PDB file of C-alpha atoms in Angstrom:
ATOM      1  CA  MET A   1       1.066   2.011   7.816  1.00 88.00           C
ATOM      2  CA  LEU A   2       3.070   4.504   6.462  1.00 91.00           C
ATOM      3  CA  LEU A   3       2.742   6.632   8.813  1.00 88.00           C
ATOM      4  CA  PRO A   4       4.062   5.002  11.784  1.00 88.00           C
ATOM      5  CA  LEU A   5       7.477   5.463   9.280  1.00 91.00           C
ATOM      6  CA  PHE A   6       7.480   8.553   8.192  1.00 85.00           C
ATOM      7  CA  PRO A   7       6.083  11.214  12.043  1.00 81.00           C
ATOM      8  CA  ARG A   8       6.550  14.260  13.028  1.00 75.00           C
ATOM      9  CA  ALA A   9       9.353  12.979  15.199  1.00 72.00           C
ATOM     10  CA  ARG A  10      12.775  14.349  15.870  1.00 70.00           C
ATOM     11  CA  TYR A  11      14.359  11.201  13.250  1.00 79.00           C
ATOM     12  CA  PHE A  12      13.301   8.387  10.308  1.00 83.00           C
ATOM     13  CA  ALA A  13      14.929   6.053   8.952  1.00 90.00           C
ATOM     14  CA  ASP A  14      16.733   7.765   5.828  1.00 89.00           C
ATOM     15  CA  PHE A  15      16.516   4.348   3.415  1.00 94.00           C
ATOM     16  CA  LEU A  16      12.842   5.870   3.286  1.00 93.00           C
ATOM     17  CA  THR A  17      14.597   9.039   1.823  1.00 88.00           C
ATOM     18  CA  PRO A  18      16.630   7.026  -1.230  1.00 90.00           C
ATOM     19  CA  PHE A  19      18.871   9.127  -3.343  1.00 84.00           C
ATOM     20  CA  GLU A  20      17.209   6.900  -6.445  1.00 90.00           C
ATOM     21  CA  GLY A  21      14.156   9.569  -5.696  1.00 87.00           C
ATOM     22  CA  VAL A  22      16.209  12.059  -8.393  1.00 82.00           C
ATOM     23  CA  ASP A  23      15.154   9.906 -10.967  1.00 89.00           C
ATOM     24  CA  GLY A  24      11.331   9.250 -10.727  1.00 89.00           C
ATOM     25  CA  LEU A  25       9.673   8.135  -7.302  1.00 93.00           C
ATOM     26  CA  GLU A  26       9.650   3.985  -9.339  1.00 95.00           C
ATOM     27  CA  PRO A  27      13.876   3.839  -8.585  1.00 96.00           C
ATOM     28  CA  ALA A  28      13.024   5.235  -4.948  1.00 96.00           C
ATOM     29  CA  LEU A  29      10.988   2.292  -4.433  1.00 97.00           C
ATOM     30  CA  GLU A  30      13.493  -0.344  -5.976  1.00 97.00           C
ATOM     31  CA  ALA A  31      15.990   2.055  -4.106  1.00 96.00           C
ATOM     32  CA  ILE A  32      13.098   1.047  -0.760  1.00 97.00           C
ATOM     33  CA  LEU A  33      13.335  -3.157  -1.359  1.00 96.00           C
ATOM     34  CA  ALA A  34      16.740  -3.014  -2.427  1.00 96.00           C
ATOM     35  CA  THR A  35      18.661  -1.228   1.359  1.00 96.00           C
ATOM     36  CA  PRO A  36      20.240  -3.924   3.241  1.00 96.00           C
ATOM     37  CA  ASP A  37      19.270  -5.169   6.067  1.00 96.00           C
ATOM     38  CA  GLY A  38      21.450  -4.457   8.707  1.00 95.00           C
ATOM     39  CA  GLN A  39      21.020  -0.749   7.064  1.00 95.00           C
ATOM     40  CA  VAL A  40      16.907  -0.991   7.647  1.00 95.00           C
ATOM     41  CA  ASN A  41      17.808  -2.505  11.536  1.00 95.00           C
ATOM     42  CA  HIS A  42      19.854  -0.168  12.410  1.00 94.00           C
ATOM     43  CA  GLU A  43      18.314   3.299  10.905  1.00 93.00           C
ATOM     44  CA  MET A  44      14.839   1.610  11.989  1.00 93.00           C
ATOM     45  CA  ALA A  45      16.293   1.423  15.479  1.00 93.00           C
ATOM     46  CA  ARG A  46      17.039   3.969  15.679  1.00 90.00           C
ATOM     47  CA  ALA A  47      13.583   5.349  14.628  1.00 89.00           C
ATOM     48  CA  ALA A  48      11.999   3.960  18.127  1.00 90.00           C
ATOM     49  CA  ARG A  49      13.891   5.196  19.468  1.00 88.00           C
ATOM     50  CA  ALA A  50      13.309   8.763  18.822  1.00 84.00           C
ATOM     51  CA  SER A  51       9.364   8.462  18.724  1.00 84.00           C
ATOM     52  CA  ARG A  52       6.910   5.753  20.375  1.00 85.00           C
ATOM     53  CA  VAL A  53       6.189   3.785  17.210  1.00 85.00           C
ATOM     54  CA  PRO A  54       3.976   0.127  16.941  1.00 90.00           C
ATOM     55  CA  SER A  55       5.735  -3.116  17.585  1.00 90.00           C
ATOM     56  CA  TRP A  56       6.030  -4.439  13.420  1.00 93.00           C
ATOM     57  CA  THR A  57       8.165  -2.119  12.290  1.00 91.00           C
ATOM     58  CA  SER A  58      10.784  -3.508  13.858  1.00 92.00           C
ATOM     59  CA  ARG A  59      10.680  -6.251  10.943  1.00 94.00           C
ATOM     60  CA  VAL A  60      10.113  -4.232   7.810  1.00 94.00           C
ATOM     61  CA  ALA A  61      13.841  -4.998   7.179  1.00 94.00           C
ATOM     62  CA  GLU A  62      11.841  -8.940   6.220  1.00 95.00           C
ATOM     63  CA  LYS A  63      11.094  -8.990   2.456  1.00 92.00           C
ATOM     64  CA  PRO A  64       7.782  -9.397   2.458  1.00 94.00           C
ATOM     65  CA  LEU A  65       6.629  -6.354   4.435  1.00 95.00           C
ATOM     66  CA  ARG A  66       9.056  -4.686   2.931  1.00 95.00           C
ATOM     67  CA  GLY A  67       7.341  -4.585  -0.615  1.00 95.00           C
ATOM     68  CA  ASP A  68       3.381  -4.122   0.912  1.00 95.00           C
ATOM     69  CA  LEU A  69       5.130  -1.135   1.644  1.00 96.00           C
ATOM     70  CA  VAL A  70       6.590  -0.573  -1.666  1.00 96.00           C
ATOM     71  CA  ASN A  71       3.535  -1.235  -2.657  1.00 97.00           C
ATOM     72  CA  LEU A  72       1.513   1.133  -0.460  1.00 96.00           C
ATOM     73  CA  LEU A  73       3.555   3.812  -1.564  1.00 96.00           C
ATOM     74  CA  ARG A  74       2.740   3.476  -4.951  1.00 96.00           C
ATOM     75  CA  ALA A  75      -0.736   3.921  -4.558  1.00 96.00           C
ATOM     76  CA  TYR A  76      -0.748   6.310  -1.798  1.00 95.00           C
ATOM     77  CA  HIS A  77       1.010   8.484  -4.629  1.00 95.00           C
ATOM     78  CA  ARG A  78      -1.597   7.609  -7.302  1.00 95.00           C
ATOM     79  CA  THR A  79      -4.199   7.974  -5.185  1.00 94.00           C
ATOM     80  CA  VAL A  80      -2.998  11.045  -3.120  1.00 92.00           C
ATOM     81  CA  ILE A  81      -0.083  12.602  -5.365  1.00 91.00           C
ATOM     82  CA  ALA A  82      -0.865  12.058  -8.789  1.00 92.00           C
ATOM     83  CA  PRO A  83      -4.123  13.645  -9.798  1.00 89.00           C
ATOM     84  CA  HIS A  84      -1.953  17.264  -7.950  1.00 86.00           C
ATOM     85  CA  GLU A  85       1.007  16.305 -10.033  1.00 85.00           C
ATOM     86  CA  GLU A  86       0.275  18.745 -12.884  1.00 79.00           C
ATOM     87  CA  ASP A  87       0.018  22.100 -10.322  1.00 77.00           C
ATOM     88  CA  ILE A  88       2.701  21.003  -8.773  1.00 83.00           C
ATOM     89  CA  GLN A  89       4.357  20.795 -11.682  1.00 80.00           C
ATOM     90  CA  GLU A  90       4.786  23.727 -12.569  1.00 73.00           C
ATOM     91  CA  THR A  91       5.197  25.552  -9.248  1.00 77.00           C
ATOM     92  CA  PHE A  92       8.968  23.514 -10.303  1.00 81.00           C
ATOM     93  CA  GLN A  93       9.228  24.728 -13.489  1.00 77.00           C
ATOM     94  CA  ALA A  94       8.695  28.633 -11.764  1.00 74.00           C
ATOM     95  CA  GLU A  95      11.287  27.495  -8.398  1.00 81.00           C
ATOM     96  CA  ARG A  96      13.825  26.816 -11.308  1.00 82.00           C
ATOM     97  CA  ALA A  97      12.692  30.230 -12.634  1.00 78.00           C
ATOM     98  CA  ARG A  98      13.573  32.007  -9.762  1.00 77.00           C
ATOM     99  CA  HIS A  99      16.556  29.935  -8.762  1.00 84.00           C
ATOM    100  CA  ALA A 100      17.950  30.924 -13.139  1.00 83.00           C
ATOM    101  CA  ARG A 101      17.619  34.387 -12.780  1.00 77.00           C
ATOM    102  CA  ASN A 102      18.843  35.193  -8.982  1.00 81.00           C
ATOM    103  CA  MET A 103      22.039  33.028 -10.184  1.00 87.00           C
ATOM    104  CA  LEU A 104      22.982  34.556 -13.509  1.00 85.00           C
ATOM    105  CA  ALA A 105      22.314  37.938 -11.673  1.00 82.00           C
ATOM    106  CA  GLU A 106      23.948  37.073  -8.155  1.00 87.00           C
ATOM    107  CA  GLY A 107      26.249  34.126  -8.765  1.00 91.00           C
ATOM    108  CA  THR A 108      26.206  30.839  -6.487  1.00 89.00           C
ATOM    109  CA  ALA A 109      26.146  33.368  -3.942  1.00 88.00           C
ATOM    110  CA  GLY A 110      22.612  35.013  -5.131  1.00 86.00           C
ATOM    111  CA  LEU A 111      21.325  31.396  -5.769  1.00 88.00           C
ATOM    112  CA  LEU A 112      22.032  30.355  -2.425  1.00 88.00           C
ATOM    113  CA  ALA A 113      20.868  34.077   0.285  1.00 84.00           C
ATOM    114  CA  GLY A 114      16.637  32.800  -2.991  1.00 82.00           C
ATOM    115  CA  LEU A 115      16.996  29.941  -1.016  1.00 83.00           C
ATOM    116  CA  SER A 116      14.526  30.266   1.403  1.00 78.00           C
ATOM    117  CA  PRO A 117      14.077  32.848   4.354  1.00 75.00           C
ATOM    118  CA  ALA A 118      14.730  29.864   6.455  1.00 76.00           C
ATOM    119  CA  VAL A 119      18.413  30.480   5.041  1.00 82.00           C
ATOM    120  CA  ARG A 120      21.257  31.881   5.451  1.00 84.00           C
ATOM    121  CA  TRP A 121      24.029  32.960   3.037  1.00 87.00           C
ATOM    122  CA  ARG A 122      27.259  33.932   5.177  1.00 86.00           C
ATOM    123  CA  HIS A 123      30.237  32.871   2.804  1.00 87.00           C
ATOM    124  CA  PRO A 124      31.397  29.879   2.708  1.00 87.00           C
ATOM    125  CA  VAL A 125      29.292  29.079   5.484  1.00 87.00           C
ATOM    126  CA  LEU A 126      25.243  28.379   4.536  1.00 85.00           C
ATOM    127  CA  GLU A 127      23.544  29.179   7.977  1.00 85.00           C
ATOM    128  CA  VAL A 128      19.831  27.666   9.293  1.00 79.00           C
ATOM    129  CA  PRO A 129      19.315  29.259  12.302  1.00 72.00           C
ATOM    130  CA  ASP A 130      16.316  28.203  12.843  1.00 64.00           C
ATOM    131  CA  TYR A 131      17.316  24.733  13.494  1.00 58.00           C
ATOM    132  CA  PRO A 132      16.530  23.930  17.198  1.00 51.00           C
ATOM    133  CA  ASP A 133      20.253  22.113  17.567  1.00 57.00           C
ATOM    134  CA  GLU A 134      23.162  22.755  15.320  1.00 63.00           C
ATOM    135  CA  ASN A 135      25.249  20.198  13.458  1.00 72.00           C
ATOM    136  CA  ASP A 136      27.902  20.929  10.652  1.00 79.00           C
ATOM    137  CA  VAL A 137      27.256  19.086   7.830  1.00 78.00           C
ATOM    138  CA  ARG A 138      30.862  19.385   6.420  1.00 82.00           C
ATOM    139  CA  LEU A 139      29.934  18.667   2.688  1.00 86.00           C
ATOM    140  CA  ASN A 140      34.872  18.243   1.546  1.00 85.00           C
ATOM    141  CA  GLY A 141      34.594  19.051  -1.914  1.00 88.00           C
ATOM    142  CA  ARG A 142      31.326  16.439  -2.217  1.00 87.00           C
ATOM    143  CA  GLY A 143      29.144  19.618  -3.479  1.00 88.00           C
ATOM    144  CA  LEU A 144      25.331  19.876  -2.089  1.00 87.00           C
ATOM    145  CA  LEU A 145      23.192  18.614  -3.493  1.00 87.00           C
ATOM    146  CA  LEU A 146      19.395  21.364  -3.794  1.00 87.00           C
ATOM    147  CA  ILE A 147      15.524  19.559  -3.462  1.00 85.00           C
ATOM    148  CA  PRO A 148      13.373  21.883  -3.105  1.00 87.00           C
ATOM    149  CA  SER A 149       9.674  20.438  -1.202  1.00 86.00           C
ATOM    150  CA  TYR A 150       6.420  20.822  -2.447  1.00 85.00           C
ATOM    151  CA  PHE A 151       5.652  19.466   1.654  1.00 82.00           C
ATOM    152  CA  CYS A 152       8.678  20.686   3.420  1.00 76.00           C
ATOM    153  CA  TRP A 153       7.012  24.009   5.137  1.00 69.00           C
ATOM    154  CA  LYS A 154       9.608  25.361   7.410  1.00 66.00           C
ATOM    155  CA  SER A 155      12.589  24.430   8.421  1.00 72.00           C
ATOM    156  CA  PRO A 156      14.967  23.156   4.880  1.00 79.00           C
ATOM    157  CA  ILE A 157      16.329  19.705   6.426  1.00 78.00           C
ATOM    158  CA  ALA A 158      19.049  16.917   5.344  1.00 76.00           C
ATOM    159  CA  LEU A 159      19.897  13.795   5.775  1.00 71.00           C
ATOM    160  CA  ALA A 160      20.771  12.802   9.192  1.00 70.00           C
ATOM    161  CA  ASP A 161      23.509   9.687   8.006  1.00 73.00           C
ATOM    162  CA  PRO A 162      27.185  12.086   7.627  1.00 75.00           C
ATOM    163  CA  GLY A 163      28.593   9.575   5.240  1.00 78.00           C
ATOM    164  CA  LEU A 164      25.512   9.834   2.099  1.00 78.00           C
ATOM    165  CA  PRO A 165      25.279  11.920  -0.466  1.00 81.00           C
ATOM    166  CA  PRO A 166      24.592  15.881   0.988  1.00 85.00           C
ATOM    167  CA  VAL A 167      21.377  17.022   0.062  1.00 84.00           C
ATOM    168  CA  LEU A 168      19.366  20.253   1.367  1.00 85.00           C
ATOM    169  CA  VAL A 169      15.370  20.188   0.654  1.00 84.00           C
ATOM    170  CA  TYR A 170      13.441  23.177   1.720  1.00 85.00           C
ATOM    171  CA  SER A 171      10.286  24.881   0.572  1.00 83.00           C
ATOM    172  CA  VAL A 172       9.501  25.751  -2.884  1.00 83.00           C
ATOM    173  CA  HIS A 173       7.607  29.399  -2.589  1.00 73.00           C
ATOM    174  CA  HIS A 174       4.253  28.448  -2.433  1.00 63.00           C
ATOM    175  CA  VAL A 175       1.750  31.317  -2.455  1.00 51.00           C
ATOM    176  CA  LEU A 176      -1.137  31.977  -0.628  1.00 45.00           C
ATOM    177  CA  THR A 177      -4.331  34.457  -1.735  1.00 42.00           C
ATOM    178  CA  ALA A 178      -4.599  37.905   0.432  1.00 45.00           C
ATOM    179  CA  ALA A 179      -8.262  39.549   0.153  1.00 46.00           C
ATOM    180  CA  CYS A 180      -7.879  43.267  -2.155  1.00 54.00           C
ATOM    181  CA  PRO A 181     -10.818  45.339  -3.028  1.00 56.00           C
ATOM    182  CA  GLN A 182      -9.433  47.174  -6.021  1.00 58.00           C
ATOM    183  CA  ASN A 183      -8.853  43.722  -7.853  1.00 67.00           C
ATOM    184  CA  GLU A 184     -12.013  42.202  -6.369  1.00 74.00           C
ATOM    185  CA  ALA A 185     -13.788  44.746  -7.897  1.00 81.00           C
ATOM    186  CA  ALA A 186     -12.085  43.788 -10.854  1.00 81.00           C
ATOM    187  CA  LEU A 187     -12.485  40.425 -10.734  1.00 83.00           C
ATOM    188  CA  ASN A 188     -16.167  40.699 -10.638  1.00 84.00           C
ATOM    189  CA  ALA A 189     -15.792  43.120 -13.084  1.00 87.00           C
ATOM    190  CA  LEU A 190     -14.451  40.100 -15.851  1.00 88.00           C
ATOM    191  CA  LEU A 191     -16.979  37.367 -14.427  1.00 91.00           C
ATOM    192  CA  GLY A 192     -19.945  38.916 -12.780  1.00 92.00           C
ATOM    193  CA  ARG A 193     -20.064  39.300  -8.931  1.00 91.00           C
ATOM    194  CA  THR A 194     -22.064  35.923  -8.255  1.00 93.00           C
ATOM    195  CA  ARG A 195     -19.226  33.468 -10.953  1.00 94.00           C
ATOM    196  CA  ALA A 196     -16.578  35.186  -9.134  1.00 92.00           C
ATOM    197  CA  VAL A 197     -17.951  34.391  -5.457  1.00 91.00           C
ATOM    198  CA  ILE A 198     -17.946  30.697  -6.442  1.00 93.00           C
ATOM    199  CA  LEU A 199     -14.555  30.931  -7.696  1.00 92.00           C
ATOM    200  CA  ARG A 200     -13.138  32.184  -4.792  1.00 88.00           C
ATOM    201  CA  ALA A 201     -15.685  29.374  -3.059  1.00 86.00           C
ATOM    202  CA  ALA A 202     -13.754  26.608  -4.936  1.00 86.00           C
ATOM    203  CA  VAL A 203     -10.369  27.707  -3.615  1.00 79.00           C
ATOM    204  CA  THR A 204     -12.064  24.603  -0.950  1.00 71.00           C
ATOM    205  CA  GLY A 205     -14.026  22.888  -2.172  1.00 77.00           C
ATOM    206  CA  VAL A 206     -17.499  23.976  -2.462  1.00 84.00           C
ATOM    207  CA  THR A 207     -20.964  22.089  -3.170  1.00 88.00           C
ATOM    208  CA  THR A 208     -23.046  23.099  -5.767  1.00 91.00           C
ATOM    209  CA  SER A 209     -25.865  23.998  -2.566  1.00 90.00           C
ATOM    210  CA  GLU A 210     -22.436  25.519  -0.935  1.00 88.00           C
ATOM    211  CA  ALA A 211     -21.736  27.943  -3.812  1.00 92.00           C
ATOM    212  CA  ALA A 212     -26.132  28.631  -3.922  1.00 93.00           C
ATOM    213  CA  ARG A 213     -25.825  29.868   0.030  1.00 90.00           C
ATOM    214  CA  ARG A 214     -22.317  31.974  -0.705  1.00 88.00           C
ATOM    215  CA  ALA A 215     -23.347  33.514  -3.750  1.00 91.00           C
ATOM    216  CA  GLY A 216     -27.406  34.717  -2.712  1.00 92.00           C
ATOM    217  CA  VAL A 217     -28.574  32.783  -5.152  1.00 93.00           C
ATOM    218  CA  SER A 218     -31.190  29.165  -6.645  1.00 93.00           C
ATOM    219  CA  SER A 219     -29.132  26.067  -6.967  1.00 91.00           C
ATOM    220  CA  GLY A 220     -30.860  26.245 -10.340  1.00 92.00           C
ATOM    221  CA  THR A 221     -28.705  29.123 -11.175  1.00 94.00           C
ATOM    222  CA  ALA A 222     -25.969  28.148  -8.921  1.00 94.00           C
ATOM    223  CA  THR A 223     -25.845  25.256 -10.954  1.00 94.00           C
ATOM    224  CA  HIS A 224     -25.936  27.050 -14.465  1.00 95.00           C
ATOM    225  CA  HIS A 225     -22.396  29.231 -13.417  1.00 95.00           C
ATOM    226  CA  THR A 226     -20.556  26.937 -11.952  1.00 95.00           C
ATOM    227  CA  THR A 227     -21.392  25.263 -15.504  1.00 94.00           C
ATOM    228  CA  ALA A 228     -20.239  27.820 -17.417  1.00 94.00           C
ATOM    229  CA  LEU A 229     -17.088  28.419 -15.190  1.00 94.00           C
ATOM    230  CA  ARG A 230     -16.354  24.308 -15.240  1.00 93.00           C
ATOM    231  CA  ASP A 231     -16.789  24.941 -19.011  1.00 92.00           C
ATOM    232  CA  SER A 232     -14.590  27.776 -19.527  1.00 91.00           C
ATOM    233  CA  GLY A 233     -11.442  25.326 -17.339  1.00 90.00           C
ATOM    234  CA  LEU A 234     -11.339  27.574 -13.883  1.00 91.00           C
ATOM    235  CA  ILE A 235     -13.405  24.759 -11.822  1.00 90.00           C
ATOM    236  CA  THR A 236     -13.385  20.465 -12.436  1.00 87.00           C
ATOM    237  CA  THR A 237     -16.986  18.581 -10.979  1.00 87.00           C
ATOM    238  CA  HIS A 238     -15.661  15.770  -9.074  1.00 80.00           C
ATOM    239  CA  ARG A 239     -19.612  13.972  -8.953  1.00 77.00           C
ATOM    240  CA  ASN A 240     -20.170  11.410  -6.000  1.00 65.00           C
ATOM    241  CA  ALA A 241     -23.889   9.766  -5.493  1.00 64.00           C
ATOM    242  CA  ASN A 242     -26.226  13.252  -5.317  1.00 74.00           C
ATOM    243  CA  SER A 243     -23.641  15.978  -5.226  1.00 75.00           C
ATOM    244  CA  ALA A 244     -21.701  16.822  -7.041  1.00 83.00           C
ATOM    245  CA  LEU A 245     -17.626  18.819  -5.224  1.00 85.00           C
ATOM    246  CA  HIS A 246     -16.046  22.350  -7.430  1.00 89.00           C
ATOM    247  CA  THR A 247     -12.489  22.584  -6.993  1.00 84.00           C
ATOM    248  CA  LEU A 248     -10.045  25.084  -9.020  1.00 83.00           C
ATOM    249  CA  THR A 249      -8.254  24.092 -11.512  1.00 83.00           C
ATOM    250  CA  THR A 250      -4.191  25.086 -12.000  1.00 78.00           C
ATOM    251  CA  LEU A 251      -6.764  28.525 -14.517  1.00 83.00           C
ATOM    252  CA  GLY A 252      -8.254  29.870 -11.833  1.00 85.00           C
ATOM    253  CA  ALA A 253      -6.267  29.596  -9.087  1.00 81.00           C
ATOM    254  CA  ALA A 254      -3.933  31.491 -11.780  1.00 79.00           C
ATOM    255  CA  LEU A 255      -6.901  34.121 -12.809  1.00 84.00           C
ATOM    256  CA  LEU A 256      -6.700  34.607  -8.586  1.00 81.00           C
ATOM    257  CA  GLY A 257      -3.631  34.994  -8.291  1.00 69.00           C
ATOM    258  CA  ARG A 258      -3.822  37.702 -10.415  1.00 44.00           C
ATOM    259  CA  GLY A 259      -7.382  39.141  -9.110  1.00 38.00           C
ATOM    260  CA  ALA A 260      -5.737  39.463  -5.375  1.00 38.00           C
ATOM    261  CA  GLY A 261      -2.727  39.550  -4.100  1.00 36.00           C
ATOM    262  CA  THR A 262      -0.560  37.075  -3.193  1.00 35.00           C
ATOM    263  CA  MET A 263       2.130  36.515  -1.423  1.00 32.00           C
ATOM    264  CA  THR A 264       4.877  33.868  -0.478  1.00 34.00           C
ATOM    265  CA  ALA A 265       3.563  31.779   3.067  1.00 34.00           C
ATOM    266  CA  GLY A 266       4.759  29.266   5.128  1.00 33.00           C
ATOM    267  CA  ARG A 267       2.542  26.892   6.993  1.00 31.00           C
ATOM    268  CA  GLY A 268       2.641  26.751  11.249  1.00 31.00           C
ATOM    269  CA  ALA A 269       3.150  23.549  11.516  1.00 31.00           C
ATOM    270  CA  PRO A 270       3.421  21.772  14.840  1.00 29.00           C
ATOM    271  CA  SER A 271       7.094  22.488  16.562  1.00 29.00           C
ATOM    272  CA  GLY A 272       8.212  18.996  17.211  1.00 30.00           C
ATOM    273  CA  GLU A 273      11.476  18.041  18.479  1.00 30.00           C
ATOM    274  CA  ALA A 274      13.990  17.427  17.150  1.00 30.00           C
ATOM    275  CA  GLU A 275      16.952  16.070  16.142  1.00 32.00           C
ATOM    276  CA  GLY A 276      17.186  14.161  13.492  1.00 34.00           C
ATOM    277  CA  ARG A 277      17.847  13.888  10.120  1.00 37.00           C
ATOM    278  CA  SER A 278      21.584  15.645  11.419  1.00 33.00           C
ATOM    279  CA  VAL A 279      20.698  19.461  10.195  1.00 31.00           C
ATOM    280  CA  ASP A 280      17.925  17.787  12.530  1.00 31.00           C
ATOM    281  CA  SER A 281      13.909  19.487  12.128  1.00 29.00           C
ATOM    282  CA  VAL A 282      12.129  16.500   9.797  1.00 28.00           C
ATOM    283  CA  TYR A 283       8.567  17.131  11.815  1.00 26.00           C
ATOM    284  CA  ASP A 284       6.545  19.406   9.308  1.00 32.00           C
ATOM    285  CA  CYS A 285       7.942  18.158   5.713  1.00 35.00           C
ATOM    286  CA  GLY A 286       5.998  15.573   4.300  1.00 34.00           C
ATOM    287  CA  SER A 287       7.795  13.705   1.281  1.00 33.00           C
TER     288      SER A 287
END
């Protein structure tokens, strides 16, 4: 139900990303429910022109269907987002600290210049060169709300309706680990080679048997090492029937981040056609 409403397309309805979201999930969901029917119909008709959507989406203005949508958004958040909320919040805290340092050192110009590699500050204009279409957003004294997004990996986006409060949604600085022989040796010396191999394997999730194969040890020995890593707070284990999936904790990810070269990254999302959200390009953003 959610995919047709939030497509990787030239446009999706602005009422689904309400300004009230600055106060949290529940105020945003209440705003979705309270959106006037006429606005919902207008925006859903525009979405239907921008991409192929199921016929039922034209009835989203109906209160029972919108209630189902809100319940599903709440359930999706609980299932998909909430388990990772600690990591997401840590990323946001780092983003705030980075911008605060730029603001203190270089003022507003420094803050805007350091937002993202995808934007460029040339007083008095904030340029986003990668927008597929050229559009101007004129603030007219209204100010600009900057929204770092954990899910927007490429071009920043803005709302399509120029009458809405001006916002710019842009990607936080994500960090990926890159192999470095010297640091790899240091991590091996700290944890021991077997535990270091298993910890690295847990970046993408690893079962005990997979960890054993990666490290070249028996399943019993792998279990001993995963237990030690879990007891140290470096991995967490999710059990399902007869298997156990080991994944990194925030502490484990931080250790690997220090034990390997780091680089900021923007995932190459599929490029799509863009018209949309005023300054366009919503196709590579999830929320």
